[in-house]
mmCIF file of C-alpha atoms in Angstrom:
data_model
loop_
_atom_site.group_PDB
_atom_site.id
_atom_site.type_symbol
_atom_site.label_atom_id
_atom_site.label_comp_id
_atom_site.label_asym_id
_atom_site.label_seq_id
_atom_site.Cartn_x
_atom_site.Cartn_y
_atom_site.Cartn_z
ATOM 1 C CA ALA A 1 100.293 100.779 97.291
ATOM 2 C CA VAL A 2 101.673 97.589 98.089
ATOM 3 C CA VAL A 3 104.623 97.630 100.601
ATOM 4 C CA SER A 4 106.840 94.968 101.536
ATOM 5 C CA THR A 5 109.615 95.427 104.037
ATOM 6 C CA GLN A 6 112.152 93.115 105.921
ATOM 7 C CA SER A 7 110.985 92.230 109.386
ATOM 8 C CA THR A 8 113.638 94.199 111.670
ATOM 9 C CA GLY A 9 111.622 94.177 114.628
ATOM 10 C CA GLY A 10 110.297 96.988 117.045
ATOM 11 C CA GLY A 11 108.162 99.768 115.085
ATOM 12 C CA LYS A 12 110.722 100.059 112.120
ATOM 13 C CA GLU A 13 108.252 98.449 109.712
ATOM 14 C CA GLU A 14 105.427 100.619 111.048
ATOM 15 C CA VAL A 15 107.695 103.779 110.671
ATOM 16 C CA PHE A 16 108.502 102.763 107.283
ATOM 17 C CA ARG A 17 105.144 101.883 106.061
ATOM 18 C CA THR A 18 103.950 105.479 107.382
ATOM 19 C CA LEU A 19 106.924 106.985 105.622
ATOM 20 C CA TYR A 20 106.087 105.197 102.540
ATOM 21 C CA ASP A 21 102.437 106.304 102.534
ATOM 22 C CA THR A 22 103.728 109.978 102.790
ATOM 23 C CA TRP A 23 106.437 109.815 100.226
ATOM 24 C CA CYS A 24 104.813 107.616 97.617
ATOM 25 C CA HIS A 25 103.905 110.576 95.441
ATOM 26 C CA ASP A 26 107.519 111.132 94.689
ATOM 27 C CA PRO A 27 109.029 107.890 93.277
ATOM 28 C CA VAL A 28 112.646 109.284 93.513
ATOM 29 C CA SER A 29 112.207 110.025 97.295
ATOM 30 C CA THR A 30 110.313 106.529 97.355
ATOM 31 C CA ILE A 31 113.086 104.723 96.022
ATOM 32 C CA ALA A 32 115.579 106.644 98.456
ATOM 33 C CA LEU A 33 113.431 105.756 101.553
ATOM 34 C CA CYS A 34 113.390 102.064 100.145
ATOM 35 C CA MET A 35 117.107 102.225 99.911
ATOM 36 C CA ILE A 36 117.424 103.383 103.442
ATOM 37 C CA ALA A 37 115.280 100.835 104.731
ATOM 38 C CA HIS A 38 116.870 97.954 102.937
ATOM 39 C CA SER A 39 113.755 96.789 101.017
ATOM 40 C CA TYR A 40 115.401 96.737 98.036
ATOM 41 C CA GLN A 41 112.650 94.339 96.378
ATOM 42 C CA GLN A 42 110.454 97.383 96.766
ATOM 43 C CA ALA A 43 112.910 100.135 95.545
ATOM 44 C CA SER A 44 113.116 97.795 92.295
ATOM 45 C CA ASP A 45 109.671 97.504 91.820
ATOM 46 C CA VAL A 46 109.211 101.586 91.986
ATOM 47 C CA ILE A 47 112.151 102.073 89.683
ATOM 48 C CA HIS A 48 110.981 99.310 87.110
ATOM 49 C CA ALA A 49 107.398 101.106 87.217
ATOM 50 C CA LEU A 50 109.329 104.640 87.133
ATOM 51 C CA GLY A 51 111.016 103.025 83.990
ATOM 52 C CA SER A 52 107.687 102.465 81.907
ATOM 53 C CA PHE A 53 106.666 106.586 81.897
ATOM 54 C CA GLU A 54 108.464 109.174 79.817
ATOM 55 C CA MET A 55 111.331 110.610 81.808
ATOM 56 C CA THR A 56 110.960 114.483 82.319
ATOM 57 C CA GLU A 57 114.047 116.515 82.998
ATOM 58 C CA ILE A 58 113.045 117.009 86.530
ATOM 59 C CA VAL A 59 112.537 113.321 87.094
ATOM 60 C CA LEU A 60 116.305 112.849 85.421
ATOM 61 C CA SER A 61 117.560 115.746 87.724
ATOM 62 C CA GLU A 62 116.050 114.108 90.999
ATOM 63 C CA LEU A 63 117.599 110.362 89.866
ATOM 64 C CA ASP A 64 120.878 112.059 89.247
ATOM 65 C CA LYS A 65 120.564 113.692 92.834
ATOM 66 C CA LEU A 66 119.746 110.435 94.288
ATOM 67 C CA VAL A 67 122.709 108.779 92.754
ATOM 68 C CA GLN A 68 124.852 111.524 94.221
ATOM 69 C CA LEU A 69 123.182 110.761 97.483
ATOM 70 C CA LEU A 70 123.826 107.035 97.131
ATOM 71 C CA GLU A 71 127.460 108.224 97.337
ATOM 72 C CA SER A 72 127.190 110.043 100.460
ATOM 73 C CA PRO A 73 127.917 108.985 104.053
ATOM 74 C CA VAL A 74 124.047 108.302 104.496
ATOM 75 C CA PHE A 75 124.450 105.257 102.182
ATOM 76 C CA SER A 76 127.466 104.005 103.586
ATOM 77 C CA ALA A 77 126.000 100.805 105.052
ATOM 78 C CA LEU A 78 124.387 100.260 101.529
ATOM 79 C CA ARG A 79 127.832 100.590 99.873
ATOM 80 C CA LEU A 80 129.377 98.509 102.302
ATOM 81 C CA GLU A 81 126.647 95.829 101.900
ATOM 82 C CA LEU A 82 127.598 95.419 98.028
ATOM 83 C CA VAL A 83 130.974 94.014 98.986
ATOM 84 C CA GLN A 84 129.336 91.323 101.462
ATOM 85 C CA PRO A 85 129.602 87.676 99.872
ATOM 86 C CA ASN A 86 125.684 87.378 100.629
ATOM 87 C CA THR A 87 124.473 90.626 99.346
ATOM 88 C CA ASP A 88 120.791 90.541 98.673
ATOM 89 C CA PRO A 89 120.678 90.542 94.665
ATOM 90 C CA GLU A 90 117.689 92.841 94.774
ATOM 91 C CA LEU A 91 120.245 95.559 95.710
ATOM 92 C CA TYR A 92 122.394 95.008 92.750
ATOM 93 C CA ARG A 93 119.386 95.143 90.574
ATOM 94 C CA SER A 94 117.803 98.196 91.920
ATOM 95 C CA LEU A 95 121.320 100.223 91.380
ATOM 96 C CA ALA A 96 121.674 98.761 87.994
ATOM 97 C CA GLU A 97 118.065 99.975 87.154
ATOM 98 C CA THR A 98 118.441 103.351 88.815
ATOM 99 C CA THR A 99 121.549 103.773 86.569
ATOM 100 C CA GLN A 100 120.001 102.785 83.539
ATOM 101 C CA LEU A 101 117.226 105.249 84.124
ATOM 102 C CA VAL A 102 119.742 108.130 84.798
ATOM 103 C CA GLY A 103 121.423 106.899 81.411
ATOM 104 C CA ARG A 104 117.998 107.747 79.307
ATOM 105 C CA GLU A 105 117.324 110.692 77.683
#
């Protein structure tokens, strides 16, 4: 899998890559990881790839839980980022694509 991250210095990128390699078997977990790591382009790519598959009840349930998790304190920084003037457009795209997937039946 191709992994792109924002360079934040330190070992954060290495930690992200290690976690990504471990979590990439579960697309919803991978999306959550990318959101936490502010790797919105990668999240959008995973969501786009997931959208090309048939949605099972399990995946839809996990996506619903992800949306609920996005509303939790863990993602408060992400929500605050949405109101900033220079918000990464990939953040908007990945959130919009997530809600579209949840709406599929």
